[in-house]
Each structure stands twice: as C-alpha cells, then as structure tokens.
Tab-separated table of C-alpha atoms in Angstrom:
chain	number	residue	atom	x	y	z
F	1	MET	CA	-29.493	-6.097	-26.722
F	2	LYS	CA	-27.049	-8.864	-27.638
F	3	PHE	CA	-24.397	-8.971	-30.369
F	4	VAL	CA	-21.416	-11.181	-31.220
F	5	LYS	CA	-17.960	-9.583	-31.067
F	6	ILE	CA	-15.038	-10.945	-33.103
F	7	CYS	CA	-11.813	-10.169	-31.215
F	8	SER	CA	-8.085	-10.485	-31.893
F	9	ARG	CA	-5.910	-12.439	-29.482
F	10	ALA	CA	-2.387	-11.336	-28.519
F	11	ASN	CA	-1.020	-14.475	-30.253
F	12	GLY	CA	-2.575	-13.406	-33.586
F	13	GLY	CA	-5.615	-15.653	-33.337
F	14	SER	CA	-9.243	-14.621	-33.117
F	15	HIS	CA	-12.244	-15.559	-30.978
F	16	PHE	CA	-15.881	-14.666	-30.303
F	17	SER	CA	-17.376	-13.050	-27.247
F	18	ASP	CA	-21.057	-12.487	-26.555
F	19	GLU	CA	-21.615	-8.836	-25.674
F	20	PHE	CA	-24.543	-6.607	-24.808
F	21	TRP	CA	-25.086	-2.956	-25.672
F	22	THR	CA	-25.551	-0.769	-22.608
F	23	LEU	CA	-29.009	0.748	-22.871
F	24	SER	CA	-30.566	3.689	-21.080
F	25	GLU	CA	-34.011	5.274	-21.153
F	26	GLY	CA	-34.698	6.604	-24.635
F	27	ASP	CA	-34.978	10.269	-25.467
F	28	PHE	CA	-33.661	10.187	-29.034
F	29	THR	CA	-36.916	11.262	-30.671
F	30	PRO	CA	-38.771	13.655	-28.360
F	31	PRO	CA	-41.707	13.988	-27.978
F	32	SER	CA	-42.043	10.203	-28.447
F	33	PRO	CA	-43.535	8.456	-25.437
F	34	LYS	CA	-41.271	6.914	-22.806
F	35	GLY	CA	-40.686	3.205	-22.788
F	36	TYR	CA	-37.865	2.557	-25.237
F	37	SER	CA	-34.104	2.204	-24.660
F	38	VAL	CA	-31.085	3.418	-26.623
F	39	THR	CA	-27.300	3.130	-26.609
F	40	GLU	CA	-24.963	6.082	-26.473
F	41	THR	CA	-24.223	7.513	-29.909
F	42	ILE	CA	-21.522	5.516	-31.709
F	43	ASP	CA	-19.394	7.544	-34.124
F	44	ALA	CA	-19.226	6.121	-37.644
F	45	THR	CA	-17.541	7.064	-40.896
F	46	GLY	CA	-19.702	5.265	-43.438
F	47	VAL	CA	-22.294	2.640	-44.279
F	48	LEU	CA	-22.067	-0.203	-46.796
F	49	MET	CA	-24.683	-2.642	-48.007
F	50	MET	CA	-23.078	-5.952	-49.015
F	51	HIS	CA	-24.526	-8.825	-51.070
F	52	HIS	CA	-22.994	-12.322	-51.127
F	53	PRO	CA	-24.177	-14.829	-53.750
F	54	PRO	CA	-25.156	-18.448	-53.077
F	55	GLY	CA	-22.059	-20.575	-52.404
F	56	TYR	CA	-19.970	-17.598	-51.235
F	57	LYS	CA	-17.055	-18.359	-48.906
F	58	ASP	CA	-14.332	-15.857	-48.204
F	59	GLU	CA	-10.721	-16.222	-47.076
F	60	TRP	CA	-9.259	-15.431	-43.665
F	61	HIS	CA	-9.189	-11.681	-43.233
F	62	CYS	CA	-9.154	-8.955	-40.588
F	63	ALA	CA	-11.623	-6.123	-40.438
F	64	PRO	CA	-10.078	-3.017	-42.082
F	65	VAL	CA	-11.689	-0.838	-39.381
F	66	PRO	CA	-14.147	-1.733	-36.600
F	67	VAL	CA	-17.323	-2.809	-38.416
F	68	LEU	CA	-20.809	-3.177	-36.950
F	69	GLY	CA	-22.713	-5.618	-39.131
F	70	THR	CA	-26.374	-6.570	-39.218
F	71	VAL	CA	-27.599	-9.572	-41.192
F	72	LEU	CA	-30.439	-8.395	-43.430
F	73	GLY	CA	-31.249	-11.654	-45.196
F	74	GLY	CA	-30.007	-15.228	-45.502
F	75	LEU	CA	-27.814	-17.166	-43.088
F	76	VAL	CA	-24.113	-16.494	-42.586
F	77	ARG	CA	-21.574	-18.620	-40.763
F	78	ILE	CA	-18.622	-16.765	-39.242
F	79	GLU	CA	-15.532	-18.677	-38.069
F	80	THR	CA	-12.683	-17.463	-35.861
F	81	SER	CA	-9.159	-18.875	-35.944
F	82	ASP	CA	-9.778	-20.890	-32.761
F	83	GLY	CA	-12.304	-22.970	-34.766
F	84	ASP	CA	-15.430	-21.522	-33.137
F	85	THR	CA	-18.323	-20.752	-35.480
F	86	ARG	CA	-21.513	-18.741	-35.141
F	87	LEU	CA	-24.541	-18.944	-37.390
F	88	LEU	CA	-26.187	-15.537	-37.773
F	89	SER	CA	-29.720	-14.943	-39.037
F	90	PRO	CA	-31.588	-11.820	-40.169
F	91	GLY	CA	-31.547	-9.250	-37.386
F	92	ASP	CA	-28.405	-10.624	-35.712
F	93	GLN	CA	-25.580	-8.147	-35.121
F	94	PHE	CA	-21.828	-8.618	-35.014
F	95	LEU	CA	-18.921	-6.298	-34.273
F	96	ALA	CA	-15.785	-7.158	-36.248
F	97	ALA	CA	-13.020	-5.785	-34.019
F	98	ASP	CA	-10.256	-8.177	-35.118
F	99	LEU	CA	-8.041	-5.550	-36.735
F	100	HIS	CA	-4.834	-7.632	-36.744
F	101	GLY	CA	-3.770	-11.272	-36.737
F	102	LEU	CA	-5.462	-14.158	-38.546
F	103	GLY	CA	-8.915	-12.602	-38.530
F	104	HIS	CA	-12.097	-14.474	-39.407
F	105	ARG	CA	-13.895	-15.902	-42.423
F	106	MET	CA	-17.520	-15.960	-43.512
F	107	GLU	CA	-19.662	-18.155	-45.720
F	108	GLU	CA	-23.299	-18.517	-46.657
F	109	ALA	CA	-24.887	-21.326	-44.728
F	110	ASN	CA	-28.045	-22.429	-46.544
F	111	GLY	CA	-27.365	-22.435	-50.287
F	112	ARG	CA	-28.830	-18.954	-50.729
F	113	ALA	CA	-27.493	-15.437	-50.942
F	114	TYR	CA	-27.054	-13.319	-47.821
F	115	ASP	CA	-27.062	-9.566	-47.328
F	116	LEU	CA	-25.364	-7.420	-44.705
F	117	ALA	CA	-25.599	-3.802	-43.618
F	118	LEU	CA	-22.137	-2.697	-42.474
F	119	VAL	CA	-21.441	0.447	-40.459
F	120	LEU	CA	-17.789	1.516	-40.491
F	121	LEU	CA	-17.058	2.739	-36.986
F	122	ASP	CA	-14.693	5.457	-35.881
F	123	GLY	CA	-13.133	3.209	-33.211
F	124	ILE	CA	-14.249	0.256	-31.109
F	125	PRO	CA	-17.201	1.344	-28.968
F	126	ASP	CA	-17.238	0.903	-25.199
F	127	MET	CA	-20.101	-1.532	-24.663
F	128	GLY	CA	-20.287	-1.389	-20.892
F	129	SER	CA	-22.026	-4.323	-19.235
F	130	GLY	CA	-25.433	-3.946	-20.896
F	131	GLY	CA	-27.922	-6.753	-20.963
C-alpha cells in the first residue's frame, strides 16, 4: 500500500519519497475471514478533518508533528523545497514528516475545494520495506 512521504533534508530543504506500508496477514477483526492485510498499529494522538476552499494556497510550513493525511475529496498539489510536486487525488495518502527546515506547501489543483483527514501521529512510524 503506497503513500508519499515528505521528508526534511539536513540542509533544511525538503523532498518526497515514495514509501509502502509493511503489511501482514490480517487478524484485526476476528472472526472475519482470512484474505486481508494490515499494518502494525500506529500510535496517534488525534484526528482532524480539514477543508480548503477553492483557490486555497498555503505558505511554506513544516508539519507540527508527524501527520498522516488522506485526501477525501478534490485535488491537492504538494510542493517540496527542491521544487518537486505531487498531485494527490481522493484516496491518496501522505506522511508529513518534515518537522524542521523549509517544509512544504499545498494548494488546490482544479479550482474546487479539497478535504483532508489528518491523523496526528505519536512519532514517525517505521514503514519497513512493504509493497
């Protein structure tokens, strides 16, 4: 299961990396049948739902804590300080782990509002090799 990670560089810049959650055979909801996969439990401290209006564009910023985001609706463009951009659609996940430096910025990408579900994590999870 793929997600985009936003990382800090030692020089204060930021960049993307494509990551994959490590999955194992599911047993989260016994007695559900076999055949699904899950990650290890990731500790979190809170959940936010965020709405951005049409035309929204934010300033360069770092994540205040590690944040796992899922795009719920609309299209969002995320840019890192190295000039790389990613266009995320509903269902796409990102992990904002750029806690220092220049950070990243986000903007709506299609003239419409976009919505995010944000999970505030209790540390940066160990993703393993996943895939």
